[in-house]
Short mmCIF file of N, CA and C in Angstrom, two decimals:
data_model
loop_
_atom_site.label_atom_id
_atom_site.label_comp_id
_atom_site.label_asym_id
_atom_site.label_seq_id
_atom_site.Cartn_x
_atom_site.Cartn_y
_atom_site.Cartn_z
N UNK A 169 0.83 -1.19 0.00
CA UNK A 169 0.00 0.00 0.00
C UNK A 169 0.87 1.25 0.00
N UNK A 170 2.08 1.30 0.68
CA UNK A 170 2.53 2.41 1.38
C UNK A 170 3.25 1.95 -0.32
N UNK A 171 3.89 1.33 -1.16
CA UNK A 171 4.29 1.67 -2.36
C UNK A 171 3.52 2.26 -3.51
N UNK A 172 2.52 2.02 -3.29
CA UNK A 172 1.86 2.47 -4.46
C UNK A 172 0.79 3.80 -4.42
N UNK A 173 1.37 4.32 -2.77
CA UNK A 173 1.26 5.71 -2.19
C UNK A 173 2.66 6.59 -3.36
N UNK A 174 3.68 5.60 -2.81
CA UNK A 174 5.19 6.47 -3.22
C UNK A 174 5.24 6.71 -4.73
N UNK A 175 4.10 5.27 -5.37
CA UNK A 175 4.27 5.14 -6.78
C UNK A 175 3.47 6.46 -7.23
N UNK A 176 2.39 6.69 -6.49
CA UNK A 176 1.12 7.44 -6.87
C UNK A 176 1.45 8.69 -6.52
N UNK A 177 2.40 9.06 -5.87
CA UNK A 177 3.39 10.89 -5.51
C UNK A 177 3.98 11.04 -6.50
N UNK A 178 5.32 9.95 -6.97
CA UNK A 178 6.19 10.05 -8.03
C UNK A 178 5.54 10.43 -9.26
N UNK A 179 4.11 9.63 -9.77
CA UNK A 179 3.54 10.04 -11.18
C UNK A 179 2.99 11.28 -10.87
N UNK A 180 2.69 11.57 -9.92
CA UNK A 180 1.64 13.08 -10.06
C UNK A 180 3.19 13.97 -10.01
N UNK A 181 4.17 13.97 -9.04
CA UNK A 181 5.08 14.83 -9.28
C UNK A 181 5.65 15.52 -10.96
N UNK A 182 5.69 13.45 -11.69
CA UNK A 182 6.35 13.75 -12.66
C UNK A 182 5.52 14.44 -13.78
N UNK A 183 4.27 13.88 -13.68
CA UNK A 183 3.00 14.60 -14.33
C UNK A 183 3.02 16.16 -14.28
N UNK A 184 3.10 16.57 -12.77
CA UNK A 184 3.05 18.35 -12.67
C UNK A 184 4.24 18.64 -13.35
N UNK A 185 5.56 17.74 -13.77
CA UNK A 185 6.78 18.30 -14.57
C UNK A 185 6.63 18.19 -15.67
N UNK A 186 5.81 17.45 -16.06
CA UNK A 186 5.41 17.11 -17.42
C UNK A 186 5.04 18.66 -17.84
N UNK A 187 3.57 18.57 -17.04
CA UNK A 187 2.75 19.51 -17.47
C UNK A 187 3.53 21.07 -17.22
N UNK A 188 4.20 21.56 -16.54
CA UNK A 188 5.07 22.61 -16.20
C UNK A 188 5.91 22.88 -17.35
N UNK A 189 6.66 21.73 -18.22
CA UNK A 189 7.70 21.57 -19.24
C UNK A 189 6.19 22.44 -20.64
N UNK A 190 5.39 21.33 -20.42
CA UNK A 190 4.39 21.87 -21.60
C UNK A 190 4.00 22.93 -21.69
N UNK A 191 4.15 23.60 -20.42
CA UNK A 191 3.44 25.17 -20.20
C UNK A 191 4.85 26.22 -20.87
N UNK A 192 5.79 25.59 -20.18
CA UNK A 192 6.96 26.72 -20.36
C UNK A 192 7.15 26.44 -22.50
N UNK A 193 7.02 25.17 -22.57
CA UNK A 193 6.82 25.43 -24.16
C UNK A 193 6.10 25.84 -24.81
N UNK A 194 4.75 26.05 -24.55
CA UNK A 194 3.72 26.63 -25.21
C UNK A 194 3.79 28.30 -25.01
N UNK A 195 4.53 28.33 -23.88
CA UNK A 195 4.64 30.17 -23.74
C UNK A 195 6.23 30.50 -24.81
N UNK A 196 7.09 29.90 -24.62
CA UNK A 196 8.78 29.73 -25.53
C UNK A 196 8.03 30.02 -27.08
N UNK A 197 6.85 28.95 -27.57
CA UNK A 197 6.55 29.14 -28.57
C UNK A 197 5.82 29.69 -29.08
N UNK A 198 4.65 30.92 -28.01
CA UNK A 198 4.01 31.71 -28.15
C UNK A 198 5.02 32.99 -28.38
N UNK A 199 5.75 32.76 -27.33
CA UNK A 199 6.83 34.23 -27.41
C UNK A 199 7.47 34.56 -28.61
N UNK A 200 8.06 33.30 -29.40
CA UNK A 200 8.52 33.05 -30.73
C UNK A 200 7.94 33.26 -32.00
N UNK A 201 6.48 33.30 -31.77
CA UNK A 201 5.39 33.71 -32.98
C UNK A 201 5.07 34.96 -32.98
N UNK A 202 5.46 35.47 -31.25
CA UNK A 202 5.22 36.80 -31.95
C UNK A 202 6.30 37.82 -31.48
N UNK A 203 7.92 37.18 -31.48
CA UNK A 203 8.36 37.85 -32.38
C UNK A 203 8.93 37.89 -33.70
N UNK A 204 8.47 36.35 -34.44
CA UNK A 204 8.64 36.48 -35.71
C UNK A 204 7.61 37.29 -36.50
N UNK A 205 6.43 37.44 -35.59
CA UNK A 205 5.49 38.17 -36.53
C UNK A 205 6.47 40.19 -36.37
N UNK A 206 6.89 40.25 -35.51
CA UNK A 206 6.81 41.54 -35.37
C UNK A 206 8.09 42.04 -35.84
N UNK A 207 9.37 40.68 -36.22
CA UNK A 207 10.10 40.74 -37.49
C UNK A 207 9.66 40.50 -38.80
N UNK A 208 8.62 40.04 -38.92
CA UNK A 208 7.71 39.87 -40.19
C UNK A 208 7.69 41.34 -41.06
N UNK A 209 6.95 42.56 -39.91
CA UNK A 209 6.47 43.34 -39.51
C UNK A 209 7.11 44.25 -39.68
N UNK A 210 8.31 44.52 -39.15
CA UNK A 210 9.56 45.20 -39.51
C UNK A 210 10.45 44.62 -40.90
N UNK A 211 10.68 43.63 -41.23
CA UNK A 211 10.69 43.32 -41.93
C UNK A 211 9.94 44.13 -43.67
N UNK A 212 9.07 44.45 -43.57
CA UNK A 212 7.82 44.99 -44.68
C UNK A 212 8.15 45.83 -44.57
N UNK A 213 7.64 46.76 -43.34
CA UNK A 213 8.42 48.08 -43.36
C UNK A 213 9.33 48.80 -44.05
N UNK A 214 10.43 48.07 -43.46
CA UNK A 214 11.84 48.43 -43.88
C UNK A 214 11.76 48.13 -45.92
N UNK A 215 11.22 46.52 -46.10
CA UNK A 215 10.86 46.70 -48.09
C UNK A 215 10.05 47.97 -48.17
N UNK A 216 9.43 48.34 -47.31
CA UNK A 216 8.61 49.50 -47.99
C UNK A 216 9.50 50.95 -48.14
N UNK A 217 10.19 50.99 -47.02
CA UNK A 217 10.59 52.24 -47.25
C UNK A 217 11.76 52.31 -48.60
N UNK A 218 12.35 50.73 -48.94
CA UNK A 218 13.27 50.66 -49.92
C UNK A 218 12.89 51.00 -51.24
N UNK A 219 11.53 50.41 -51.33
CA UNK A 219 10.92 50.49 -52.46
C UNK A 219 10.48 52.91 -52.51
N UNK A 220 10.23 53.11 -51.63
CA UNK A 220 10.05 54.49 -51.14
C UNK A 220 11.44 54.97 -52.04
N UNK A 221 12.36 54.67 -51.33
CA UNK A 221 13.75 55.35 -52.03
C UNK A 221 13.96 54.96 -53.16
N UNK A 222 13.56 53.98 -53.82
CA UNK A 222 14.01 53.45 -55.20
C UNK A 222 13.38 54.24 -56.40
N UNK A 223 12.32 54.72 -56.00
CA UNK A 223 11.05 55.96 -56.78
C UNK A 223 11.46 56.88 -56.25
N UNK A 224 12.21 57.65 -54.83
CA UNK A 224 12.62 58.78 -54.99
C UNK A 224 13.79 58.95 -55.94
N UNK A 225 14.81 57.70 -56.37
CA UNK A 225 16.36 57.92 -56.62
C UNK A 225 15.28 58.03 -58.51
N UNK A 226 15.14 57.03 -58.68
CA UNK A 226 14.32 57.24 -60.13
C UNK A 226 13.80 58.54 -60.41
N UNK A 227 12.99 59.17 -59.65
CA UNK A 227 12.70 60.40 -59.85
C UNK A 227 13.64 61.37 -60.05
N UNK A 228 14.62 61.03 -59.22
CA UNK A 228 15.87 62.20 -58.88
C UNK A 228 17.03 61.93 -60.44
N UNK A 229 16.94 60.77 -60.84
CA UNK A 229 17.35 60.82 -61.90
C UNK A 229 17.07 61.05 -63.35
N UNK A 230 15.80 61.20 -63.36
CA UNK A 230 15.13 61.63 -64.55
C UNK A 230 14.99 63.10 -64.24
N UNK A 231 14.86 63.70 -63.07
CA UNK A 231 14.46 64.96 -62.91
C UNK A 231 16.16 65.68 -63.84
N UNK A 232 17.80 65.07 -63.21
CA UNK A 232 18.59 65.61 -63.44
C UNK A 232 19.01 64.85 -64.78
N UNK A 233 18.07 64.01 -65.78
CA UNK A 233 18.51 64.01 -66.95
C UNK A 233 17.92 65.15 -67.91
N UNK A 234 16.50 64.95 -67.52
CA UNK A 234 16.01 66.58 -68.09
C UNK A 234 17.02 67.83 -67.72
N UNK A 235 17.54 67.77 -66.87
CA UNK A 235 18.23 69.23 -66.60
C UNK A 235 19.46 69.28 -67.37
N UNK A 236 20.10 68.29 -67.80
CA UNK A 236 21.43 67.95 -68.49
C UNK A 236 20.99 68.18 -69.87
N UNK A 237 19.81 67.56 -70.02
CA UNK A 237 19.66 67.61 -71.64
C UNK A 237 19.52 69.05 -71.75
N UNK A 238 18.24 69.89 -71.08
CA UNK A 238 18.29 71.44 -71.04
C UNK A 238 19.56 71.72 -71.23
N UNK A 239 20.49 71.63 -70.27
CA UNK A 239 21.65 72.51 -70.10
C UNK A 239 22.79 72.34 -71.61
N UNK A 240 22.53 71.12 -71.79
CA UNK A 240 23.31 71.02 -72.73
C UNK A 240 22.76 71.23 -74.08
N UNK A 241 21.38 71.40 -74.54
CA UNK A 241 20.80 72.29 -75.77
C UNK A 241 21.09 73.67 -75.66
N UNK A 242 21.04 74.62 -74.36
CA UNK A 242 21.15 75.48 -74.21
C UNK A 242 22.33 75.90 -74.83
N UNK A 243 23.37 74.88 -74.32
CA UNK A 243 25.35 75.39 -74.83
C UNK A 243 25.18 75.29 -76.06
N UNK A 244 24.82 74.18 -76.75
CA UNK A 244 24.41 74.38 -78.40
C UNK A 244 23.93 75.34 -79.06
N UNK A 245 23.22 75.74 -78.27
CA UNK A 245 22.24 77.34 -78.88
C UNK A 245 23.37 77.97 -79.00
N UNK A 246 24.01 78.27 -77.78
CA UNK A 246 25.05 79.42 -77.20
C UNK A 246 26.04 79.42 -78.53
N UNK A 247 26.77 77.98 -77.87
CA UNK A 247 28.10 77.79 -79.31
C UNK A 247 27.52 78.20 -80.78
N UNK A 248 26.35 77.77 -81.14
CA UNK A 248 25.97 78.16 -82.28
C UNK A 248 25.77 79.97 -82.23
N UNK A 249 25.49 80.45 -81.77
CA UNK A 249 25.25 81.82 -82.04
C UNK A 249 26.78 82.95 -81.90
N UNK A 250 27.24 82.14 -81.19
CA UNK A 250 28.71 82.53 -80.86
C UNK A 250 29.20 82.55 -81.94
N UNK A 251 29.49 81.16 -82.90
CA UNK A 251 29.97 81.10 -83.84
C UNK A 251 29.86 81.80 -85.50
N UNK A 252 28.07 81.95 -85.35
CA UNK A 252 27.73 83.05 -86.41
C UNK A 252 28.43 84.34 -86.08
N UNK A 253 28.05 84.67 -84.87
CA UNK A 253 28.59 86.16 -84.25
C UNK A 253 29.59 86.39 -84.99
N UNK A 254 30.83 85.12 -84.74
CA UNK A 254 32.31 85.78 -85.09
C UNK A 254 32.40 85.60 -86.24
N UNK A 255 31.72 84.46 -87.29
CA UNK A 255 31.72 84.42 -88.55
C UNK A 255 31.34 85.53 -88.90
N UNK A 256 30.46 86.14 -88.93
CA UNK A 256 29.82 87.75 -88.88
C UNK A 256 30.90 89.04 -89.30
N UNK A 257 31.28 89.20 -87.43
CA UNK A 257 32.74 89.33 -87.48
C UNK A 257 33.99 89.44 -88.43
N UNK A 258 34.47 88.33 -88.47
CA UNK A 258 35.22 88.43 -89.32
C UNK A 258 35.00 88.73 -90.77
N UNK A 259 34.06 88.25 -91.17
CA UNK A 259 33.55 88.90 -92.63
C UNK A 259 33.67 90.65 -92.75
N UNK A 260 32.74 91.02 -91.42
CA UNK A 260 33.13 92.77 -91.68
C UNK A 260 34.34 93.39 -91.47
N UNK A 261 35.11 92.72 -90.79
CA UNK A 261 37.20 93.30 -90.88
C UNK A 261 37.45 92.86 -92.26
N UNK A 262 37.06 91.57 -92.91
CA UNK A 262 37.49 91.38 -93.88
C UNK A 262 37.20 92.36 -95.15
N UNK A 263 35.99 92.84 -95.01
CA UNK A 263 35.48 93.58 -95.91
C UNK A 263 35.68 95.20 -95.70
N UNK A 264 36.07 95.46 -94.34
CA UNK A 264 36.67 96.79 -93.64
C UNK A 264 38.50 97.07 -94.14
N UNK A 265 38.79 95.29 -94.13
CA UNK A 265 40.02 95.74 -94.85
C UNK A 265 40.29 96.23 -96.19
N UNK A 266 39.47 95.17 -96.98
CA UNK A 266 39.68 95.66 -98.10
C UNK A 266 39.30 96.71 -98.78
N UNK A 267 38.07 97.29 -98.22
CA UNK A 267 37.74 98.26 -98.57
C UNK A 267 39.01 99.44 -98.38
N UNK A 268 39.75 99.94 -97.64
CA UNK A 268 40.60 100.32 -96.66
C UNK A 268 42.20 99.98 -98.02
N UNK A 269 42.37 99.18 -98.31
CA UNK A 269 43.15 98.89 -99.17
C UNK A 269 42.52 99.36 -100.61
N UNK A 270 41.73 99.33 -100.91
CA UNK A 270 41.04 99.97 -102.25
C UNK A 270 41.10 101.28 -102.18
N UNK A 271 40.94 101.88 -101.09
CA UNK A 271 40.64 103.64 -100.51
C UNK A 271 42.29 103.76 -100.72
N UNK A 272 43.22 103.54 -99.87
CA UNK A 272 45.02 103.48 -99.87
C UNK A 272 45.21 103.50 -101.59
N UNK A 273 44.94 102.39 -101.88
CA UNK A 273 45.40 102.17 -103.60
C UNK A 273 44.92 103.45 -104.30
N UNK A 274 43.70 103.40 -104.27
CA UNK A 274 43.56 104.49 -105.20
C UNK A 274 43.93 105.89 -104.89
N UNK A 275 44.38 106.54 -103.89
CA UNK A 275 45.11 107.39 -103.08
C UNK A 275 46.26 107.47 -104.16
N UNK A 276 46.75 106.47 -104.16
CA UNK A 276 48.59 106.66 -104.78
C UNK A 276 48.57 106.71 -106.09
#
């Protein structure tokens, strides 16, 4: 009798360890779900804000290809008008000279 007192302590002991082990795992693996959810979570976030910068850098690069192309039609304009200018230019010295040499010549 008095053994199967000792037998009948030992299973309930090992039972409450049982059940104690099951508790501390069910909380280990509650704790674990949510912090994979709340790396899940952060996780997204963080793709979101990447995807955020990937449309600002796109933007930022089309904004400064338009400005290059501007800038650089603009110098074309420029060089081009520059270049008539002095073609211009030089035509009227050329024609200032000779005139100037025709005026001299017929002088003498």
């Amino acid at each position: 009798n008095k053994i199967h007192t000792v037998e009948n302590n030992l299973n309930v002991k090992i039972d409450n360890k049982f059940n104690e082990l099951d508790n501390k795992i069910d909380k280990v693996r509650d704790e674990l779900k949510t912090d994979l959810t709340s790396v899940r979570s952060e996780i997204a976030s963080v793709s979101n804000e990447v995807a955020l910068i990937r449309k600002d850098m796109e933007i930022n690069k089309i904004e400064l290809d338009s400005k290059l192309d501007k800038s650089s039609s603009e110098l074309k304009g420029k060089l081009k008008l520059h270049g008539w200018m002095s073609g211009t230019l030089i035509t009227l010295n050329v024609g200032i000279f000779l005139t100037l040499i025709s005026i001299v010549y017929s002088l003498l």
